[in-house]
Amino acid sequence: MAAEANSARITGKIQGRDILLDGPLSKDEIRDRVWWWQTPHPQTTRQQRDLRHEYDDSRRDVITTLGGYYEVPRDRHTPEAHELTDMLHAELNPDE
């Protein structure tokens, strides 16, 4: 899927890796990209390597949006993670 020139983009630093979210994305797609290391069933060798990589968790995982910086909760199932997902979804899908 190609992103339009004026589509929303959100960047982040998650588990020591840079991520980019290009809209539009569903809430499930957002969760999978932001909390990629919690993927239950890796389907590729690269995903398996990603799950095993070493990470110094003393650094914060953050997302940068038009509204500012937001810390990414470690657990994708917390109320804070659901709120972050809803906010990211609204920003990436402004026409909904």
PDB file of C-alpha atoms in Angstrom:
ATOM      1  CA  MET A   1       0.000   0.000   0.000  1.00  0.00           C
ATOM      2  CA  ALA A   2       1.517   3.295  -1.040  1.00  0.00           C
ATOM      3  CA  ALA A   3       1.115   6.252   1.279  1.00  0.00           C
ATOM      4  CA  GLU A   4      -0.177   9.493  -0.173  1.00  0.00           C
ATOM      5  CA  ALA A   5       2.104  12.514   0.027  1.00  0.00           C
ATOM      6  CA  ASN A   6      -0.166  14.156   2.613  1.00  0.00           C
ATOM      7  CA  SER A   7      -0.954  11.026   4.657  1.00  0.00           C
ATOM      8  CA  ALA A   8      -0.188  10.996   8.366  1.00  0.00           C
ATOM      9  CA  ARG A   9       3.135   9.635   9.574  1.00  0.00           C
ATOM     10  CA  ILE A  10       4.063   8.813  13.129  1.00  0.00           C
ATOM     11  CA  THR A  11       7.554   7.854  14.239  1.00  0.00           C
ATOM     12  CA  GLY A  12       8.774   6.053  17.301  1.00  0.00           C
ATOM     13  CA  LYS A  13      11.698   4.393  19.026  1.00  0.00           C
ATOM     14  CA  ILE A  14      10.530   1.003  20.257  1.00  0.00           C
ATOM     15  CA  GLN A  15      12.805  -1.613  21.836  1.00  0.00           C
ATOM     16  CA  GLY A  16      15.799   0.269  20.442  1.00  0.00           C
ATOM     17  CA  ARG A  17      14.441   0.288  16.886  1.00  0.00           C
ATOM     18  CA  ASP A  18      13.004   3.104  14.812  1.00  0.00           C
ATOM     19  CA  ILE A  19       9.447   2.546  13.598  1.00  0.00           C
ATOM     20  CA  LEU A  20       7.293   4.469  11.159  1.00  0.00           C
ATOM     21  CA  LEU A  21       3.513   4.301  11.029  1.00  0.00           C
ATOM     22  CA  ASP A  22       1.985   5.483   7.730  1.00  0.00           C
ATOM     23  CA  GLY A  23      -1.772   5.921   7.633  1.00  0.00           C
ATOM     24  CA  PRO A  24      -4.288   4.651   7.195  1.00  0.00           C
ATOM     25  CA  LEU A  25      -3.880   1.690   9.556  1.00  0.00           C
ATOM     26  CA  SER A  26      -6.376  -0.377  11.522  1.00  0.00           C
ATOM     27  CA  LYS A  27      -6.065  -0.616  15.305  1.00  0.00           C
ATOM     28  CA  ASP A  28      -4.815  -4.190  14.960  1.00  0.00           C
ATOM     29  CA  GLU A  29      -2.136  -3.092  12.480  1.00  0.00           C
ATOM     30  CA  ILE A  30      -1.066  -0.325  14.870  1.00  0.00           C
ATOM     31  CA  ARG A  31      -0.831  -2.758  17.787  1.00  0.00           C
ATOM     32  CA  ASP A  32       1.188  -5.224  15.697  1.00  0.00           C
ATOM     33  CA  ARG A  33       3.671  -2.554  14.609  1.00  0.00           C
ATOM     34  CA  VAL A  34       4.056  -0.806  17.966  1.00  0.00           C
ATOM     35  CA  TRP A  35       4.201  -3.982  20.080  1.00  0.00           C
ATOM     36  CA  TRP A  36       5.953  -6.125  17.441  1.00  0.00           C
ATOM     37  CA  TRP A  37       8.083  -7.936  20.021  1.00  0.00           C
ATOM     38  CA  GLN A  38       4.918  -9.372  21.594  1.00  0.00           C
ATOM     39  CA  THR A  39       3.810 -11.095  18.382  1.00  0.00           C
ATOM     40  CA  PRO A  40       2.512 -14.486  19.567  1.00  0.00           C
ATOM     41  CA  HIS A  41       3.408 -16.629  16.537  1.00  0.00           C
ATOM     42  CA  PRO A  42       6.350 -15.462  14.436  1.00  0.00           C
ATOM     43  CA  GLN A  43       5.849 -16.330  10.788  1.00  0.00           C
ATOM     44  CA  THR A  44       9.251 -15.460   9.405  1.00  0.00           C
ATOM     45  CA  THR A  45      12.854 -15.934  10.363  1.00  0.00           C
ATOM     46  CA  ARG A  46      13.286 -12.160  10.700  1.00  0.00           C
ATOM     47  CA  GLN A  47      10.404 -11.946  13.176  1.00  0.00           C
ATOM     48  CA  GLN A  48      11.961 -14.759  15.187  1.00  0.00           C
ATOM     49  CA  ARG A  49      15.275 -12.872  15.316  1.00  0.00           C
ATOM     50  CA  ASP A  50      13.442  -9.681  16.312  1.00  0.00           C
ATOM     51  CA  LEU A  51      11.788 -11.460  19.223  1.00  0.00           C
ATOM     52  CA  ARG A  52      15.136 -12.740  20.499  1.00  0.00           C
ATOM     53  CA  HIS A  53      17.173  -9.547  20.183  1.00  0.00           C
ATOM     54  CA  GLU A  54      18.838  -8.167  23.274  1.00  0.00           C
ATOM     55  CA  TYR A  55      17.470  -4.881  24.565  1.00  0.00           C
ATOM     56  CA  ASP A  56      18.416  -2.598  27.425  1.00  0.00           C
ATOM     57  CA  ASP A  57      15.007  -1.759  28.873  1.00  0.00           C
ATOM     58  CA  SER A  58      16.361   1.174  30.895  1.00  0.00           C
ATOM     59  CA  ARG A  59      15.453   3.395  27.926  1.00  0.00           C
ATOM     60  CA  ARG A  60      11.903   4.504  27.275  1.00  0.00           C
ATOM     61  CA  ASP A  61       9.937   3.438  24.238  1.00  0.00           C
ATOM     62  CA  VAL A  62       8.307   6.536  22.731  1.00  0.00           C
ATOM     63  CA  ILE A  63       5.985   7.546  19.918  1.00  0.00           C
ATOM     64  CA  THR A  64       6.134  11.034  18.396  1.00  0.00           C
ATOM     65  CA  THR A  65       2.853  12.467  17.070  1.00  0.00           C
ATOM     66  CA  LEU A  66       1.574  15.896  16.144  1.00  0.00           C
ATOM     67  CA  GLY A  67       0.478  16.232  19.787  1.00  0.00           C
ATOM     68  CA  GLY A  68       3.880  15.450  21.307  1.00  0.00           C
ATOM     69  CA  TYR A  69       5.809  12.526  22.735  1.00  0.00           C
ATOM     70  CA  TYR A  70       4.074   9.560  24.346  1.00  0.00           C
ATOM     71  CA  GLU A  71       5.647   6.721  26.286  1.00  0.00           C
ATOM     72  CA  VAL A  72       4.720   3.285  24.982  1.00  0.00           C
ATOM     73  CA  PRO A  73       3.578   0.906  27.747  1.00  0.00           C
ATOM     74  CA  ARG A  74       5.436  -2.413  27.846  1.00  0.00           C
ATOM     75  CA  ASP A  75       2.176  -4.402  27.833  1.00  0.00           C
ATOM     76  CA  ARG A  76      -0.167  -3.903  24.869  1.00  0.00           C
ATOM     77  CA  HIS A  77      -3.158  -4.937  27.012  1.00  0.00           C
ATOM     78  CA  THR A  78      -3.065  -2.090  29.554  1.00  0.00           C
ATOM     79  CA  PRO A  79      -5.626   0.745  29.540  1.00  0.00           C
ATOM     80  CA  GLU A  80      -2.793   3.144  28.645  1.00  0.00           C
ATOM     81  CA  ALA A  81      -1.894   1.034  25.601  1.00  0.00           C
ATOM     82  CA  HIS A  82      -5.530   1.010  24.458  1.00  0.00           C
ATOM     83  CA  GLU A  83      -5.702   4.808  24.834  1.00  0.00           C
ATOM     84  CA  LEU A  84      -2.456   5.222  22.865  1.00  0.00           C
ATOM     85  CA  THR A  85      -3.752   2.895  20.133  1.00  0.00           C
ATOM     86  CA  ASP A  86      -7.020   4.875  19.903  1.00  0.00           C
ATOM     87  CA  MET A  87      -5.120   8.173  19.662  1.00  0.00           C
ATOM     88  CA  LEU A  88      -2.729   6.831  17.002  1.00  0.00           C
ATOM     89  CA  HIS A  89      -5.654   5.402  15.039  1.00  0.00           C
ATOM     90  CA  ALA A  90      -7.469   8.758  15.114  1.00  0.00           C
ATOM     91  CA  GLU A  91      -4.350  10.585  13.915  1.00  0.00           C
ATOM     92  CA  LEU A  92      -3.585   8.076  11.153  1.00  0.00           C
ATOM     93  CA  ASN A  93      -7.216   7.908   9.977  1.00  0.00           C
ATOM     94  CA  PRO A  94      -8.527  11.494  10.169  1.00  0.00           C
ATOM     95  CA  ASP A  95     -11.394  10.860   7.726  1.00  0.00           C
ATOM     96  CA  GLU A  96     -13.125   8.257   9.923  1.00  0.00           C
TER      97      GLU A  96
END
